[in-house]
Amino acid sequence: MYAYFRGELISSSRDNAIVDVGGVAYRLLISNSTYRQLPSSGDQVKLLAHLHVKEDLMQLYGFIEEEERQLFLLLLSISGVGPKLALAILSGLPVEEIQEAIMANKPETLFGISGVGKKTAARIILELRDRILKLQQTRPGKTAGAGSVASLSEDALQALMTLGFSRASAQQAVTRALLSAENPGVEDIVREALQNIRNH
Amino acid sequence: MYAYFRGELISSSRDNAIVDVGGVAYRLLISNSTYRQLPSSGDQVKLLAHLHVKEDLMQLYGFIEEEERQLFLLLLSISGVGPKLALAILSGLPVEEIQEAIMANKPETLFGISGVGKKTAARIILELRDRILKLQQTRPGKTAGAGSVASLSEDALQALMTLGFSRASAQQAVTRALLSAENPGVEDIVREALQNIRNH
Amino acid sequence: MYAYFRGELISSSRDNAIVDVGGVAYRLLISNSTYRQLPSSGDQVKLLAHLHVKEDLMQLYGFIEEEERQLFLLLLSISGVGPKLALAILSGLPVEEIQEAIMANKPETLFGISGVGKKTAARIILELRDRILKLQQTRPGKTAGAGSVASLSEDALQALMTLGFSRASAQQAVTRALLSAENPGVEDIVREALQNIRNH
Amino acid sequence: MYAYFRGELISSSRDNAIVDVGGVAYRLLISNSTYRQLPSSGDQVKLLAHLHVKEDLMQLYGFIEEEERQLFLLLLSISGVGPKLALAILSGLPVEEIQEAIMANKPETLFGISGVGKKTAARIILELRDRILKLQQTRPGKTAGAGSVASLSEDALQALMTLGFSRASAQQAVTRALLSAENPGVEDIVREALQNIRNH
C-alpha cells in the first residue's frame, strides 16, 4: 500500500525511525544498516516502506535502499521467517553479503545471525537462490563483485550460448550447476552445465 | 474508502504505479491498459483507486478510467475471481471488448486470457450480463458501437415501448431475449421479446 | 479513528460522496438527509466520519450533522443492525422523527422503512429509548418540539424535583414511566413516576 | 504505525480529543491526565499516538507525554489489560504514582482504580516491576523523587560497584532485593543484595 514516506526525520534509534509527513508522524521499524545511513534528526529523509498487516497489528518497516526492501520481502516469503527475523537478518549482515551467502550456498554465514537456526538458514538458501540469481542478472549496471556468483553465472551462460545452446536451456543448466557445486569457478559451472544438458 | 490518489507519478511498471501525494507515496497495482495510459514519471496523475482488505493484507488497485474500475469491482463480485485475476482479465483485453464478450455471450473471448478457465468465463457471463446491460443503458452519451449489443437492446426497447409496452416489462423481455438468442439483430430481439411478453 | 474529512466535494450521489483532502480522495457512504444538505461539487465540505472495519473491508460513512452520526452509532450498537441498515433508517426519516418514534415507543413508524422488520423496530426502541432520552436531556439549548417526549420528561423531572425528590431518583422514575405509558402527558408521567418512587 | 499527530486541536472532552491535520481530523481516546494538559480548542497540539488494531476496529489512543504512552504500552502487554482498562488506570493516578506503586510493590494503590481488581493489580506489579525499574534507571536526568525506589536502587547499585561487584551482577542482586523487601532503604537493599550475591 505504501511505497515510501518523505518528510522530516524526527528521531531514530537502532530499531526505529519517526518521519513527520505534513503533521502525521509515522514510526517505521528499521535495520542497523538503514539506521547507519539515516541523516541527522531534523533533516529530510525518504524511507522506502512495507506495511505489515495482521489481524491485530499494522506495522511499518522502513528501508533506505530498495535492494534491502526487496531482500526483506523475499525473506518474508520464506515460511517461518516473519518481519522481525527478516529485520534481524538484515541487521546482522550487509545486503550484498547475505545475497552472496545465499547464491554461494553458505548457510553457515546466515546461522551466525541471532535467531537464524540451521534449518531456517538452509530453507532460505533453498527457496531464494534461484530468485536472487535472477534478480542479480536483471539488475542493470549492477555488476556484482568480480568474483561474485552473479557475474560467474552470466559468464558461464554466455559461454554455453556461444557453444550453441539456447538461453533457456543454458540458464537451467547453470542454475543446477550452481546448486550442486561448492564455490564453482566459470569452468566448473560450464563443465557441470554441459554435464547437466547431456543428462537431460 | 479511497476514491482516488492525485499526485506526482514517481514510477510505473507493467503491474504497478507509485504516486506521491504530499510526501506519502502509495503503490497501486494496475492493468496493462492503465499502464499504457499513464503519463511520464514526474508528471501529475490521478489514479482512481480500490482498497482491497484482507486479514493480512491491505492492497491498493489503480485505474485511469472509471469504467475499468467499475468492471474490476463487478469481476470481484464473481466467486472465484480475486483482484489478481480481475486485473489479469483487464490486462488481457480492452474494457469494451470484455463488456462485448459478456453481453454477446462469448465465453471463448474470455478464456483466451491466462488464468481464466471455461468455468470462470461462463460464470462471469452468467452473473454479469444483466448488470453490464443495465450499466450500458444508463451510461449517458456512451452509445456503444453501432452493431453493439447495448445499442441493439436500446433500439429493441424503444420499438417495444412504441408498441405500447411499459419500459419495465419491455426491459425484462429484452434482457430475456438477449440471454437466449445467439448474436440477435434488433428484429430478433423484438420478436423474441414479444414472445416473452405473451408467455408471461 | 477519523472524526471528519474537510476538503473539496468532488462528486456526490444519493448514497456516497467523494471528498478530496490534499490529493487523497475519500469515498464516504451517506444517507439521503446528508445528501440533501451537501453543497455543490467543487465547494468545500466537512463530512463527519465513521470508519467501519471488518476483516475484509474498511468503509467510511459520512454525516453532515453530529446528531445523525450519533444516532448512526447508536443504531450500530443494536444486534442485527449493520451500517447499511442504519444508513437506510437514516435515509428513511429525518433524525428528529426517528428519535421521536423511539422515545414515544412507536415501532410502526420505524418498520415503515425498507429493511426494518417488526422485530428490529421493537429491539431498536427497547435498547435505545433510555439512551436517547438521556442524550436529549443533556443537549444544551436543543429543546425538542413543544409536545415532544424530551421536553415532557424534562417538565416531569422539574415537577418531581420541586416535590423534593433528588434529580437521580426523579430521573429514574421518569424513565420508567415513559417506558410503561403510551403517549403520556406530563401529569401522567408525574403520576406514574410518583407511583414508581413509592414502589421502590 | 503512527508516532504522533500534530495539528489543530478541534475539540476535546474527558475521554477523547480531535486533531485536524491538513483537513483529516483524527479522534484519539485520551486519559484524564492528558486531557488536563491539552491546550484550548483552536490551538496547535502534538498528541503522541498508539493505533490499536482489532479484526473489527482501528482505534487511536493519544498522549501528551511519552512516559504515559510507554506506561500505556507496558500495561497493554499484561494479559487481561486492554486499552480501555489501561486508559482507566492512567486516568486514575498520575504516571509517577502508578510507577511508584508498581516498584514499591503496593497493589492496593492500583486496585483503588475502577476496573482494577486485586488479581489484575498483582499481575501488573509482578510483570512490570523489573521493566519499570530498568526504564527508570535508563532515563537520563530523570531522577525520581529523593525517597523514590529508582534512586534508591541506583544508590545501592553504586555502593555494590564500589565494593567491587560488576554492574551486571550488582543489578541482578538489587532487583532481587527490591522484589523481596518491603519499602527497603539503601542499606537494606545493599545488605539484601550482598546476601543474594553470596548465595548465587
mmCIF file of C-alpha atoms in Angstrom, chain D residues 190-200:
data_model
loop_
_atom_site.group_PDB
_atom_site.id
_atom_site.type_symbol
_atom_site.label_atom_id
_atom_site.label_comp_id
_atom_site.label_asym_id
_atom_site.label_seq_id
_atom_site.Cartn_x
_atom_site.Cartn_y
_atom_site.Cartn_z
ATOM 1 C CA VAL D 190 22.717 -3.356 49.800
ATOM 2 C CA ARG D 191 22.587 -5.906 52.706
ATOM 3 C CA GLU D 192 19.973 -7.961 50.824
ATOM 4 C CA ALA D 193 21.944 -7.677 47.561
ATOM 5 C CA LEU D 194 25.197 -8.802 49.245
ATOM 6 C CA GLN D 195 23.226 -11.748 50.653
ATOM 7 C CA ASN D 196 21.910 -12.538 47.136
ATOM 8 C CA ILE D 197 25.362 -12.331 45.582
ATOM 9 C CA ARG D 198 26.831 -14.691 48.251
ATOM 10 C CA ASN D 199 24.008 -17.190 47.679
ATOM 11 C CA HIS D 200 24.471 -17.228 43.896
#
